[in-house]
Each structure stands twice: as C-alpha cells, then as structure tokens.
Coordinates of C-alpha atoms in Angstrom, one line a residue:
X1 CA 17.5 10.9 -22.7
X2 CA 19.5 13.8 -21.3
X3 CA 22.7 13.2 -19.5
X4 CA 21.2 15.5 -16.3
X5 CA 18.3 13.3 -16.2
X6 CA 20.1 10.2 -16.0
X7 CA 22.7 11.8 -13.4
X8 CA 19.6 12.8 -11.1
X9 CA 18.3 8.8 -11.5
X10 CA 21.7 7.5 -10.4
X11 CA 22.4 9.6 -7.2
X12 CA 18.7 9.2 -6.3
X13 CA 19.2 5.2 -6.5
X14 CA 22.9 5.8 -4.8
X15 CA 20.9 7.4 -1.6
X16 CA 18.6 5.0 -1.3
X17 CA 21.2 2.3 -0.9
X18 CA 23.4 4.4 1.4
X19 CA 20.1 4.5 3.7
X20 CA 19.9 0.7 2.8
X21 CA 23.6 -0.1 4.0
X22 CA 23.4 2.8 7.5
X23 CA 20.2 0.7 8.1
X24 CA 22.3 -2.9 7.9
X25 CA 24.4 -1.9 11.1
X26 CA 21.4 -0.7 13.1
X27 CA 19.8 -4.1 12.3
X28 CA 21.2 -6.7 14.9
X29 CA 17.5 -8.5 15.8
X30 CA 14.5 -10.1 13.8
X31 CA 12.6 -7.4 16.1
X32 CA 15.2 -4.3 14.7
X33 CA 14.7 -6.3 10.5
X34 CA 10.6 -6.5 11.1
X35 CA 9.8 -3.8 13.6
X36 CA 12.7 -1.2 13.3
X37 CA 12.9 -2.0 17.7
X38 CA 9.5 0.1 17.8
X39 CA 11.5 3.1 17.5
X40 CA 9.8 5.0 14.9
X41 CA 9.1 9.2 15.3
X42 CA 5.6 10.4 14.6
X43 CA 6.7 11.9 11.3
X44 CA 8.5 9.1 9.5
X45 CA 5.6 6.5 11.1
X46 CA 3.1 8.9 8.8
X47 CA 5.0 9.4 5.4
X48 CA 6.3 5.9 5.0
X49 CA 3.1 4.6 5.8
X50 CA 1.2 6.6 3.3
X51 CA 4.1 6.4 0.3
X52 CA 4.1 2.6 1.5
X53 CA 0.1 2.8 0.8
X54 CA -0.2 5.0 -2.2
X55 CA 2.6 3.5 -4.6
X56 CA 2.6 4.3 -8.5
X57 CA -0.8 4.5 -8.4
X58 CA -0.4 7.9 -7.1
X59 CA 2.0 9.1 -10.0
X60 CA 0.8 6.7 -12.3
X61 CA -2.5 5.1 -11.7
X62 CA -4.5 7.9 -10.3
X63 CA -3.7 10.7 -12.5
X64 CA -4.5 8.3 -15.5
X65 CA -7.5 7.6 -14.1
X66 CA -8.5 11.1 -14.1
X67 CA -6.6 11.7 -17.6
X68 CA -9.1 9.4 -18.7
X69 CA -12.5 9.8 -16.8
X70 CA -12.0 13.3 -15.3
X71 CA -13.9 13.9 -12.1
X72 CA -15.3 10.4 -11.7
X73 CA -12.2 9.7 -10.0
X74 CA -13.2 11.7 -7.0
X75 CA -15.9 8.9 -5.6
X76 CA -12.3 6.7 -5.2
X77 CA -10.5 9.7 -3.3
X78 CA -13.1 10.9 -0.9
X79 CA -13.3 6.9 -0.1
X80 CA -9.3 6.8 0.4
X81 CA -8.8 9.9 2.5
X82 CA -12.0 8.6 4.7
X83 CA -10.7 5.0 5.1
X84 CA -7.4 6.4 6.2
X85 CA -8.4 8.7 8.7
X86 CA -11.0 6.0 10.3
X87 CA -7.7 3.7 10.0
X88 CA -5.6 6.5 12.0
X89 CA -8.1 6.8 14.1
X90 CA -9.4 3.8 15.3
X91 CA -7.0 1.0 14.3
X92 CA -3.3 2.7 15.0
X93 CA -3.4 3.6 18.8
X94 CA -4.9 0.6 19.8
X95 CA -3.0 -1.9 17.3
X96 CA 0.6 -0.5 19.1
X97 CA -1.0 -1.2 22.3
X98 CA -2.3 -4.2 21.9
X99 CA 0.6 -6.1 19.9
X100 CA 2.8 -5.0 22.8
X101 CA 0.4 -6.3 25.1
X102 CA 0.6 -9.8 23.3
X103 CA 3.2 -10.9 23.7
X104 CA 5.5 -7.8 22.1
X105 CA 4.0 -9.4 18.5
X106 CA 5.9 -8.3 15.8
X107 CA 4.0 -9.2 12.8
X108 CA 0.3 -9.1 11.9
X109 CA -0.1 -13.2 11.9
X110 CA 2.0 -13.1 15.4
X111 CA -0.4 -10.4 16.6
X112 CA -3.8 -12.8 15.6
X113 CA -2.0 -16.1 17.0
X114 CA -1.2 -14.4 20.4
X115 CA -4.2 -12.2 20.4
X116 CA -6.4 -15.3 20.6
X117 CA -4.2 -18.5 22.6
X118 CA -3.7 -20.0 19.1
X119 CA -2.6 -22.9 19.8
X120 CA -2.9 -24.5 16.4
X121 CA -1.3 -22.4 15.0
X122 CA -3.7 -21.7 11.8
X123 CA -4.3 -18.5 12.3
X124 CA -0.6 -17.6 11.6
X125 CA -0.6 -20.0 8.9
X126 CA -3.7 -18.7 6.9
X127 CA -2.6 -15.5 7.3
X128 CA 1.0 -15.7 6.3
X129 CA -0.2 -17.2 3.5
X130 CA -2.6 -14.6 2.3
X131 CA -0.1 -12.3 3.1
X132 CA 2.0 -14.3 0.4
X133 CA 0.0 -14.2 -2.4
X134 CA -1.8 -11.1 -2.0
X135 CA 1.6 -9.2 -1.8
X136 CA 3.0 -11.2 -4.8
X137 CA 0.3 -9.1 -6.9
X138 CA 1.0 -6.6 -5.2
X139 CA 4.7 -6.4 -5.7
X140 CA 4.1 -6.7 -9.3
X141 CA 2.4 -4.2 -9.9
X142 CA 5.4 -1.8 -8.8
X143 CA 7.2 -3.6 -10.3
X144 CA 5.2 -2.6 -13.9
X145 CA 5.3 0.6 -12.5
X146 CA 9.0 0.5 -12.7
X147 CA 9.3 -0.7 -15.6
X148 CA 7.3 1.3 -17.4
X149 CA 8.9 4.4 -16.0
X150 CA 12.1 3.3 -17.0
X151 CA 11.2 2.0 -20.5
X152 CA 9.6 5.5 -21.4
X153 CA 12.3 7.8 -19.4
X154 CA 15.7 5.5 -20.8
X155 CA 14.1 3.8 -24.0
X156 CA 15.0 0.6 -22.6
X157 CA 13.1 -2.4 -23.7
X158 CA 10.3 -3.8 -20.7
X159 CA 12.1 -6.7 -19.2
X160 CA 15.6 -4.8 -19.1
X161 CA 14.0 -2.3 -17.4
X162 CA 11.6 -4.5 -15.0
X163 CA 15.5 -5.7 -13.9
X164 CA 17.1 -2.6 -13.1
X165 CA 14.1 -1.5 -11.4
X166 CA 13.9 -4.9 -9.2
X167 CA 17.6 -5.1 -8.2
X168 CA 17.7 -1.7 -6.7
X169 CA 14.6 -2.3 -4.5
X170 CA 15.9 -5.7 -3.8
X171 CA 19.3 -4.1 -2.6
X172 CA 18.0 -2.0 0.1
X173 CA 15.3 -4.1 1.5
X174 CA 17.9 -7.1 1.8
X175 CA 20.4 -4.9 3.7
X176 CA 18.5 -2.8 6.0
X177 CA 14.9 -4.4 6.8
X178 CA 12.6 -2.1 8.1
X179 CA 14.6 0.7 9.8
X180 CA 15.8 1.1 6.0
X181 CA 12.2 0.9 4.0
X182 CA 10.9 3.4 6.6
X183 CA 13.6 6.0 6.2
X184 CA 13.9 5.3 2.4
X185 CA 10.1 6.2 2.3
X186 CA 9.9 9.0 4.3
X187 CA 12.2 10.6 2.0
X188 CA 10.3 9.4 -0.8
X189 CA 7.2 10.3 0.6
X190 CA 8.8 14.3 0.9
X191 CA 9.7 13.7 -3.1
X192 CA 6.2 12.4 -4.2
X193 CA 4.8 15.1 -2.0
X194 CA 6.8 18.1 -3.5
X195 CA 6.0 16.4 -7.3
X196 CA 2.7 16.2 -7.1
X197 CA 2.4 20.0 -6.1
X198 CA 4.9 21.5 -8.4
X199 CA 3.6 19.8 -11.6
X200 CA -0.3 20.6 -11.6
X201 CA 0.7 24.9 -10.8
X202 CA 2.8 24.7 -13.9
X203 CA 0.6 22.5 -16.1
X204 CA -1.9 25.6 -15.2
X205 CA 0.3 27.6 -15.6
X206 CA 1.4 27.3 -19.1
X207 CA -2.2 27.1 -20.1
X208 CA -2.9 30.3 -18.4
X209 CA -4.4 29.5 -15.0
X210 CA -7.3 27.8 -13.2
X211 CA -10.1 28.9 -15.3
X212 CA -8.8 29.1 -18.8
X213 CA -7.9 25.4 -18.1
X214 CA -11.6 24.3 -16.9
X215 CA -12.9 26.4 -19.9
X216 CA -10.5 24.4 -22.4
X217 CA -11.6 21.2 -20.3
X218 CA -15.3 21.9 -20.7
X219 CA -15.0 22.5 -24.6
X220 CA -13.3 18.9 -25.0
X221 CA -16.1 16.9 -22.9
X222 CA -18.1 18.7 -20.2
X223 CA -18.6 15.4 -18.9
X224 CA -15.0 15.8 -17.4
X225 CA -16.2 17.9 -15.1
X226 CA -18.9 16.3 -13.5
X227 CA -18.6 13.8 -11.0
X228 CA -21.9 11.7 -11.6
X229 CA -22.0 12.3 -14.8
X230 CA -21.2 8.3 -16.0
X231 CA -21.5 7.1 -12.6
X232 CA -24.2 3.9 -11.4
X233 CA -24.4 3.9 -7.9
X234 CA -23.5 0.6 -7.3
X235 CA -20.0 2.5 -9.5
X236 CA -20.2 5.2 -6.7
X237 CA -20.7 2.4 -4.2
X238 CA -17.4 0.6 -5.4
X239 CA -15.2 3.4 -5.9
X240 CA -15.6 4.7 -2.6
X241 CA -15.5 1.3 -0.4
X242 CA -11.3 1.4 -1.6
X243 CA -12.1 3.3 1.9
X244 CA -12.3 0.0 3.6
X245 CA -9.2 -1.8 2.7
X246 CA -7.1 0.5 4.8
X247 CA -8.3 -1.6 7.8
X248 CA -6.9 -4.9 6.3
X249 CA -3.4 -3.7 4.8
X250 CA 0.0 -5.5 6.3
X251 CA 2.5 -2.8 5.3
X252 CA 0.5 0.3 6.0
X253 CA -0.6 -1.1 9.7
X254 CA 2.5 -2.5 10.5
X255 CA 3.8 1.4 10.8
X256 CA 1.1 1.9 13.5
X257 CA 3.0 -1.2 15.7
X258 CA 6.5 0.5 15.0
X259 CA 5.9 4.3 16.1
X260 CA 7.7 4.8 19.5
X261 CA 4.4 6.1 21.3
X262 CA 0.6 5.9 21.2
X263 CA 0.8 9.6 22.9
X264 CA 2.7 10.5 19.2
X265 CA -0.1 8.9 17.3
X266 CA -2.0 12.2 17.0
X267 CA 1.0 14.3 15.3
X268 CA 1.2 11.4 13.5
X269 CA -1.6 11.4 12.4
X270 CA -2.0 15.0 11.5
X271 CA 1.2 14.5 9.5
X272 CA -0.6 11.7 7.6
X273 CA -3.4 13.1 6.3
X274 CA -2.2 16.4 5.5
X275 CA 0.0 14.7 3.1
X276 CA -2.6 12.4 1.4
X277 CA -5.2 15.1 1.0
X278 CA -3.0 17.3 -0.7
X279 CA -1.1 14.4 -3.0
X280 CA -4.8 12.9 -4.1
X281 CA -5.5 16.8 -5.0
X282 CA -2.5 17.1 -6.8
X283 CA -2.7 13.8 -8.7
X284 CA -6.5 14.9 -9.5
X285 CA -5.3 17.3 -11.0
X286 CA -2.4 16.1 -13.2
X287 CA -5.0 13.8 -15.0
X288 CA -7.7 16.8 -15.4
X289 CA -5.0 19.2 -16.5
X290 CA -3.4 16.8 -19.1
X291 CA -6.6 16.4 -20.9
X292 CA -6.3 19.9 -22.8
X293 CA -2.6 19.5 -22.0
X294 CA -2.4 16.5 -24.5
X295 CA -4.9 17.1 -26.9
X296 CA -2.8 18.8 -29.6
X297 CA 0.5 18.1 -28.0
X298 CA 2.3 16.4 -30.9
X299 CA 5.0 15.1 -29.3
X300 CA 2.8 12.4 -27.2
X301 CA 0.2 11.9 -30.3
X302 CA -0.4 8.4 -30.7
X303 CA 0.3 7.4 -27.5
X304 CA -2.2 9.5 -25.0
X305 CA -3.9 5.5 -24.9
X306 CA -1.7 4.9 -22.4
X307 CA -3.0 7.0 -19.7
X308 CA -1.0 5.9 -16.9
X309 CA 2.0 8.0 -18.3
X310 CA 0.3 11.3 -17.9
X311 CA 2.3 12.3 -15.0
X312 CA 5.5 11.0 -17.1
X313 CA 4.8 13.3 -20.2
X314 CA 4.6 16.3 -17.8
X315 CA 8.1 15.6 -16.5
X316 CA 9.3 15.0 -19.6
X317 CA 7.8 18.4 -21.6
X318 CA 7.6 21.0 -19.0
X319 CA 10.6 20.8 -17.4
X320 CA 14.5 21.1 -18.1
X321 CA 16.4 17.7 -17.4
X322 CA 17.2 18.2 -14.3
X323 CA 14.1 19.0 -12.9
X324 CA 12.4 16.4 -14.8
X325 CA 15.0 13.6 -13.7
X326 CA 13.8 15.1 -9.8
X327 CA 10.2 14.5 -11.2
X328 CA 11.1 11.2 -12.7
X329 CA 12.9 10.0 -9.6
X330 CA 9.4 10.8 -7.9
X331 CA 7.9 8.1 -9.4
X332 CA 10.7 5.4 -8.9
X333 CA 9.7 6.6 -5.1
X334 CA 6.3 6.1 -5.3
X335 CA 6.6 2.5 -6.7
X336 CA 10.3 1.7 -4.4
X337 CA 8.3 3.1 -1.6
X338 CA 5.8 0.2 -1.6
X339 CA 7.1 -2.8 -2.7
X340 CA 10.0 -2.8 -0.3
X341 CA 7.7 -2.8 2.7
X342 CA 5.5 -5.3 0.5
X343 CA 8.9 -7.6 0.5
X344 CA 9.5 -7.0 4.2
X345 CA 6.3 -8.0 5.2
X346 CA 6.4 -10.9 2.8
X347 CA 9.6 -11.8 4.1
X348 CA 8.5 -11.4 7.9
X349 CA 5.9 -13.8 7.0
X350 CA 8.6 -16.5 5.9
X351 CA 10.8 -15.7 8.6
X352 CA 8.7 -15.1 11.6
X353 CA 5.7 -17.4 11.2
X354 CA 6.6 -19.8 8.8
X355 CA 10.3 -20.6 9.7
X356 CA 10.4 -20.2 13.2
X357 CA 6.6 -20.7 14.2
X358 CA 6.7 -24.3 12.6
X359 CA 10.2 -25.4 11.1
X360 CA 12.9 -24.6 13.8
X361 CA 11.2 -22.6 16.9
X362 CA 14.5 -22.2 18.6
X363 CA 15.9 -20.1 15.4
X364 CA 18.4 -17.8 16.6
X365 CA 17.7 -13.7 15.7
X366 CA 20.1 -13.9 13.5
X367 CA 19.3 -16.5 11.5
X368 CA 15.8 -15.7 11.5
X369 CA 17.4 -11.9 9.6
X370 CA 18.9 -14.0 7.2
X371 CA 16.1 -16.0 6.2
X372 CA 13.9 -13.2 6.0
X373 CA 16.7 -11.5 3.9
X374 CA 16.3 -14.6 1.7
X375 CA 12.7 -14.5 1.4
X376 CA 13.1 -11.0 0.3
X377 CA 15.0 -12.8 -2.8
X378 CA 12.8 -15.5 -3.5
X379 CA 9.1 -13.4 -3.1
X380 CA 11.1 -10.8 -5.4
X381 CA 11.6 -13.2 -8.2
X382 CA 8.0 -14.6 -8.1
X383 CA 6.6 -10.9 -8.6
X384 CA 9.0 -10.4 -11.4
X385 CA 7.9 -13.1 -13.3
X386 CA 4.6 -11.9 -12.5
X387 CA 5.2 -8.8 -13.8
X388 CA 7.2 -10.2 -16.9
X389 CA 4.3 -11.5 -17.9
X390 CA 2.1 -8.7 -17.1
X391 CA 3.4 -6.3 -19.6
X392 CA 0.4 -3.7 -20.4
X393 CA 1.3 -3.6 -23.9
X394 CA 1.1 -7.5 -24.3
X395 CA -2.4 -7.6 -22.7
X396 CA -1.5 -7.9 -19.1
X397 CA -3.5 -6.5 -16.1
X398 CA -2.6 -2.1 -15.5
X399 CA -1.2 -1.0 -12.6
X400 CA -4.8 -0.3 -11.0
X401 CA -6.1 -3.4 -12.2
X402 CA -3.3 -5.0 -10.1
X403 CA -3.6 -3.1 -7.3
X404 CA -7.3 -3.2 -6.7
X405 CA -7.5 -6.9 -6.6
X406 CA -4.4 -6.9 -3.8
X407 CA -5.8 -4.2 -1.6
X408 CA -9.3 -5.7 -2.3
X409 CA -7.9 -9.2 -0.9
X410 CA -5.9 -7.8 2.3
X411 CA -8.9 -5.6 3.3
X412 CA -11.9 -8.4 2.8
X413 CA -9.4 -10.7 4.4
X414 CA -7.4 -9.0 7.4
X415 CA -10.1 -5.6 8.3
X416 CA -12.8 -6.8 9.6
X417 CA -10.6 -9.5 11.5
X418 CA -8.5 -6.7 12.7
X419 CA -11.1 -4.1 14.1
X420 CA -13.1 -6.9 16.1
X421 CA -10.0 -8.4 17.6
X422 CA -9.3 -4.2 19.0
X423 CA -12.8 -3.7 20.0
X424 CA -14.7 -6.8 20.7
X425 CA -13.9 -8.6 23.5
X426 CA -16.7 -11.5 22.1
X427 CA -14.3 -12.5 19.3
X428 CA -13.2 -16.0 19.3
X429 CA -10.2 -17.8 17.3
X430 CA -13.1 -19.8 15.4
X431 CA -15.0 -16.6 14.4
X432 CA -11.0 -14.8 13.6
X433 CA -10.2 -18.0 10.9
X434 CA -13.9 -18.4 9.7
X435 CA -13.3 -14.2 8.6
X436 CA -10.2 -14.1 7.3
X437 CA -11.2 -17.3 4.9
X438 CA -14.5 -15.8 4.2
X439 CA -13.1 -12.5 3.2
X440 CA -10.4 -14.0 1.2
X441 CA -12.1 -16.5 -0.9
X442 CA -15.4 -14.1 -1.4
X443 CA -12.6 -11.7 -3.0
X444 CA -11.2 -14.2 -5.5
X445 CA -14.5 -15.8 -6.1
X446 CA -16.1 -12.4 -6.8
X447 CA -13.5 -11.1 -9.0
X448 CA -13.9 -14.7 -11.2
X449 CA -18.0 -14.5 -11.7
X450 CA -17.4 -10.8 -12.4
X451 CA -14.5 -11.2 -14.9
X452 CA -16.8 -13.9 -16.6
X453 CA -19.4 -11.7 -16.6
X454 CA -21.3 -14.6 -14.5
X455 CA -22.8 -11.5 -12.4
X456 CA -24.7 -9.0 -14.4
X457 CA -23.1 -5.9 -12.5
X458 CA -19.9 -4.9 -11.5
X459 CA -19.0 -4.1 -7.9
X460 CA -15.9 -4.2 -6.4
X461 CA -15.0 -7.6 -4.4
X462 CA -14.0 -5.8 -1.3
X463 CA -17.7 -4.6 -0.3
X464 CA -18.7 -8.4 -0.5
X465 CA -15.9 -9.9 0.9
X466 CA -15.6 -7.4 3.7
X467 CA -19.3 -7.6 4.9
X468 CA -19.5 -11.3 4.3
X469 CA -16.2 -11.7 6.5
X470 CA -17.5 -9.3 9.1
X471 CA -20.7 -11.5 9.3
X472 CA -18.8 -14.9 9.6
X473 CA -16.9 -13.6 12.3
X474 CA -19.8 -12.1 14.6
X475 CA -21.7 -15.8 13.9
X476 CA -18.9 -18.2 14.3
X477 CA -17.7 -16.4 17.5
X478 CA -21.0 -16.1 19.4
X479 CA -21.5 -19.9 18.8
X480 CA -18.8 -21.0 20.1
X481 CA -17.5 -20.9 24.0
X482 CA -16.9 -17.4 25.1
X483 CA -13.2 -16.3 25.2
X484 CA -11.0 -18.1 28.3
X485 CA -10.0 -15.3 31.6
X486 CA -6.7 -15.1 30.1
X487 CA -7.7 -13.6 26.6
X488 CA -10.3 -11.2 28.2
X489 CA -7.9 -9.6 30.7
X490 CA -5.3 -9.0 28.2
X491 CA -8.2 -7.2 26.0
X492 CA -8.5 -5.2 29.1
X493 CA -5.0 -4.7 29.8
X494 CA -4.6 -3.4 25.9
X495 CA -7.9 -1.1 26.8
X496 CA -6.5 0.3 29.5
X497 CA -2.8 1.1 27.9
X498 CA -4.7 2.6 24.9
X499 CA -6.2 5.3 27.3
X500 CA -2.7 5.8 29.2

C-alpha cells in the first residue's frame, strides 16, 4: 500500500480523535454525554443522523448489491428514501417536543417510561434491553465493515484489522459522548457524500460516458437493467418495507430529540434528504458501473465474489494514492459513523436506565458519564467477538445480512410503539409493552422458520413484526382502562408545543 494512502488514513483517524477529545471538555452532564444539552444545528442534526443510519452499507453493502443484482436494488432505495422522509416528517418534530414535555427524557426507554406513568418500570427495561442486543448486531457489522476495509487497503490479516478499526471508534465515543459522535459524523457524512459522487462520474468516465456504459451493461446481462426483471412481489414487498424501520431506530431518532428547535426541523430536514437521495444514487451506481468495470479487469479477477468490495476496487484503480486514501477514509466514515452512535445509545441504555433507573437512582451526573463511558467498553468487546466470529470468508453473516436483521428488530420492535405514543392519545402502557414484545420476538421467530426454510417463502421479518406489533398495541390498549388525566394532558401539552 502506498505511503500517501496510509498518511491520508492516519490524519483522518488523528481528526476524529481531536473532535473526540474538544468534545470531552464540552461534556460535564449525562444530559451533555447522551443528548449533546439539545444543542444540535439543523445541519449537523441531518448528516449525523443519516451517516449514523446509512453505515458501510452505503459504501459497501449497497453498491454490492447492485454489483451483483443490478437494478433490483432500487425496490430497497425507493423504500429507504420514503421511510426517511415519513420519519422526518412525522416522527422528528413531535419526538423533540414530546420527550421535553416528559419529563426532559433523554433516551428512547426514558421517553416510553415517562411517556406512559411507568411505574414498573418494564417498559425501560424491555426496551434497554432490545436496545442491547439488537445494537450488538449491529455494531458488528461495522465492525466487518472495518475490517474488511482495512484487510484489503493494508493487507493486514482479519482480526488485526477488526482491532485497529475497534480501538479508534472506541477512543472517540469514550471521550466525547454524543457532542463528539455527532460532529464526527457530520464530517463523515460531507466525506461519504463527496465519495459517492466523485467515483460513479469517473467510473463513467473512463468507460466513455452514460450510454456506452448501459450499452456494455446490456451486452453482459440485460437483466441488469431491469428492475422486475427477477423480482416476486412478495421480493418487491420486502425490499421496500426497509422503509419502515426508520420509525423504530435508536441512533437515527435520537438526533430528532437533540436538534436545538422544532422550528429548525424543516431545514433539517431538507438537508437530510437531499443528501440520502443523492448518496443511494451514487452507490446505485457504483455497483451498476462496476459490472463492465470488473469484467475483464485483471487486477481484481478471482475476487469480483466478493461484491461488497466494489466501491473498494474503485478507490484502489482509478485513483492516485492520495485520492484513493480520501476515498478509503470514506468508508472508515461510513462504518465509524454508525457504530459510535450505536455504542452511545447502547451505553445510555446501561447508564441511564439500567444503572440509575434500578441500581443506584441517586447516581451523580458524573458518575452516570463514567459508567456510560464503561459501557461503551464492555458493548464494544461483545460486538468484536461477534464480529471475530463473523468473518465473511469463514462463513459468517455479510454486512447486509447483519444489518437487515438489526434494523428489522429495532423497527418491528420500537416503530409502531413510537408513532402511536406521538399520535394516539388511546395508547396505554399495557398496549406500549405487549408491541414492543410482539414486534421483537415476531422478528427473531420469523428470521428462524425462514432460515430453516420452515416457511415456504421469503419475506423480510420486519413487515410481520411491524404489523403484528402495531395490532397488539391497538388491542391491548383499547382493553384496558383508558389513559389517567395526567397522561392525556401532557399528550396535549406535547400537541400543542408541536404546533408552536
């Protein structure tokens, strides 16, 4: 590997500690570790939310997904870029009114314990843990991401490279908590954003332009090019519903609760879309590009298999090592950019609902920091060893593999809980619980009896799960005693500073 490639890696990694380490002496509360003080601008709120929501999937998932089934790969895009403006629209304004409202909550399982009189305290409890394990798969999957990247880029063997990868995130989410994962991903949001349109115009480029490419395309496989070519509609069905887990997602809605302003969630917004539309695009095109791109290229013969590294290749042959160590670094952001707020939220969790919500409830702030900063550790090591043994090339899960079954969880178990408690004033603790376990274990369940091939078709767990949980919720809460005064004037309170 070139010396300028490995120079470009290093003072990437060096700025996002700095940011890590600024971040530590703005953090002096659990409110400043979790919830950055609420002080988030319209445009960091919208790129770290959507590089903490698109990950390596974007660099590396996505455009080998296309790489290997050409336009099919639309039916999951047009789902995405739905899900998250319906998200934006419907969940953001009204999710930073309400947690205010309640109590000033500063996670998701302190939002549904105060949103409701949760006395019990299960709700926190269930939900923590789903967080928990959900985000452990998540994590990992970065994690492979990481690895993977730095096993092709440094020829460094899996598990040294899972390391590196690992302690860097681990640095900066340890020190500076959530001030430091948002700035961190804004700035890796602008990278991911600026890779993802400068690689597909030269990949066209070189093989002289738009329709020479298609034409070359077309000769391989015309099937490339058509969108229902291979598709069921129950395939259609599944691909698209990756729309609903936006609802459902801890470290994507968690940016909503943190922006300064509902008035600045418009512009925010705005900002956030504009940038997913455009990255999809570009990582579309990546994948279709690479097909004629790779097809007599013999310096990746042998090894096109691995789809995921199509984006990789491209840095790699296209560019000088500078560039491509700018390219490469692109992807370290991608995957950095969502595990860290994975840890935090993970680490929240422990801190905020486990430690202090049933261990010692008169935890000081900064204690409460400190465990979070160790939970941060201790979640971090599970998902390596996760992701130890989840090498691709031993057999272990992809990166999309991975990352469906964690986004299929959170948004079965946490969307339809989260858009009733916003809009329906009918919604009951019972009916809250009875939808976030319904959801949860429909999504595991599903994903067993599919895996086994128990049910004759595939369809991806989240449409069960999420229709299942939304239909627990509506029947346990309607037989059950009506919400008490308190509950349904703080609905109304939230209503009302929604519309302000």
């Amino acid at each position: 590997m070139e010396t300028a490639t490995l120079i470009t890696f290093i003072v990437y990694l060096i700025g996002m500690l700095a940011i890590g380490l600024i971040s530590y002496k703005l953090t002096s509360n659990l409110s400043d570790y979790v919830l950055g003080g609420r002080s988030l601008g319209p445009g960091v709120t919208a790129l770290s939310a959507g590089a903490s929501d698109m990950s390596s999937w974007l660099l590396l998932g996505l455009p080998g997904l296309a790489y290997a089934t050409g336009l099919d790969s639309i039916w999951m895009c047009v789902g995405l870029i739905i899900g998250a403006y319906l998200n934006w629209k419907f969940v953001a304004s009204r999710l930073r009114a309400y947690t205010e409202v309640a109590n000033d909550s500063i996670t998701v399982p302190d939002f549904f314990e105060n949103r409701f009189k949760d006395g019990s305290r299960l709700l926190r409890v269930i939900s923590a843990l789903v967080i928990l394990i959900f985000f452990t798969f998540y994590a990992s999957s970065g994690l492979v991401g990481g690895a993977l990247l730095f096993q092709e880029t440094f020829g460094m063997t899996y598990n040294t490279a899972l390391l590196i990868g690992a302690i860097v995130i681990i640095s900066y989410t340890f020190l500076g908590g959530f001030l430091a994962v948002s700035w961190t991903d804004f700035f890796q949001g602008l990278l991911m954003f600026l890779a993802l349109v400068i690689v597909p115009i030269v990949a066209f480029a070189k093989l002289g332009g738009w329709g020479e490419t298609i034409d070359t395309v077309r000769s391989i496989d015309p099937s490339y090019l058509d969108p229902i070519d291979t598709m069921s509609g129950l395939g259609i069905v599944s691909l698209m519903a990756w729309g609903l887990g936006y609802f459902g997602q801890p470290h994507i809605i968690t940016r909503f609760m943190a922006i300064r302003s509902t008035k600045e969630i418009p512009k925010a917004r705005f900002y956030g879309m504009s940038w997913m539309t455009i990255s999809i695009i570009g990582a579309i095109l990546v994948g279709l590009v690479g097909i004629p791109s790779f097809a007599e290229n013999p310096l990746i013969q042998g090894d096109v298999d691995n789809s995921e590294k199509v984006f990789i290749f491209f840095a790699d042959i296209l560019f000088n090592p500078w560039v491509s160590g700018i390219l490469l670094a692109a992807i370290l952001s991608a995957i950095m950019s969502t595990i860290d707020s994975q840890l935090l939220v993970s680490s929240s969790a422990l801190a905020e609902d486990f430690y202090k919500g049933i261990i010692r409830k008169n935890a000081s702030d900064k204690e409460l920091v400190w465990v979070g900063r160790i939970g941060v550790i201790v979640i971090a090591l599970i998902a390596i060893l996760l992701a130890y043994t989840g090498n691709p090339k031993n057999g272990g899960a992809s990166i999309l593999d991975l990352v469906s079954y964690a986004w299929g969880g959170f948004g079965a178990a946490f969307g339809p809980v989260v858009l009733l408690s916003l809009y329906w004033k009918r919604m009951t603790r019972n009916g809250a619980l009875a939808g976030m376990l319904t959801g949860a274990i429909t999504v595991v369940v599903w994903k067993q009896l599919t895996d086994k091939e128990i049910i004759p078709f595939e369809l991806y767990e989240i449409v069960p799960g999420f229709f299942l949980a939304l239909l627990a919720i509506i029947i346990f809460s309607l037989i059950g005693n009506q919400p008490d005064k308190v509950i349904r004037e703080e609905f109304e309170e939230a209503v009302e500073s929604d519309r302000e």
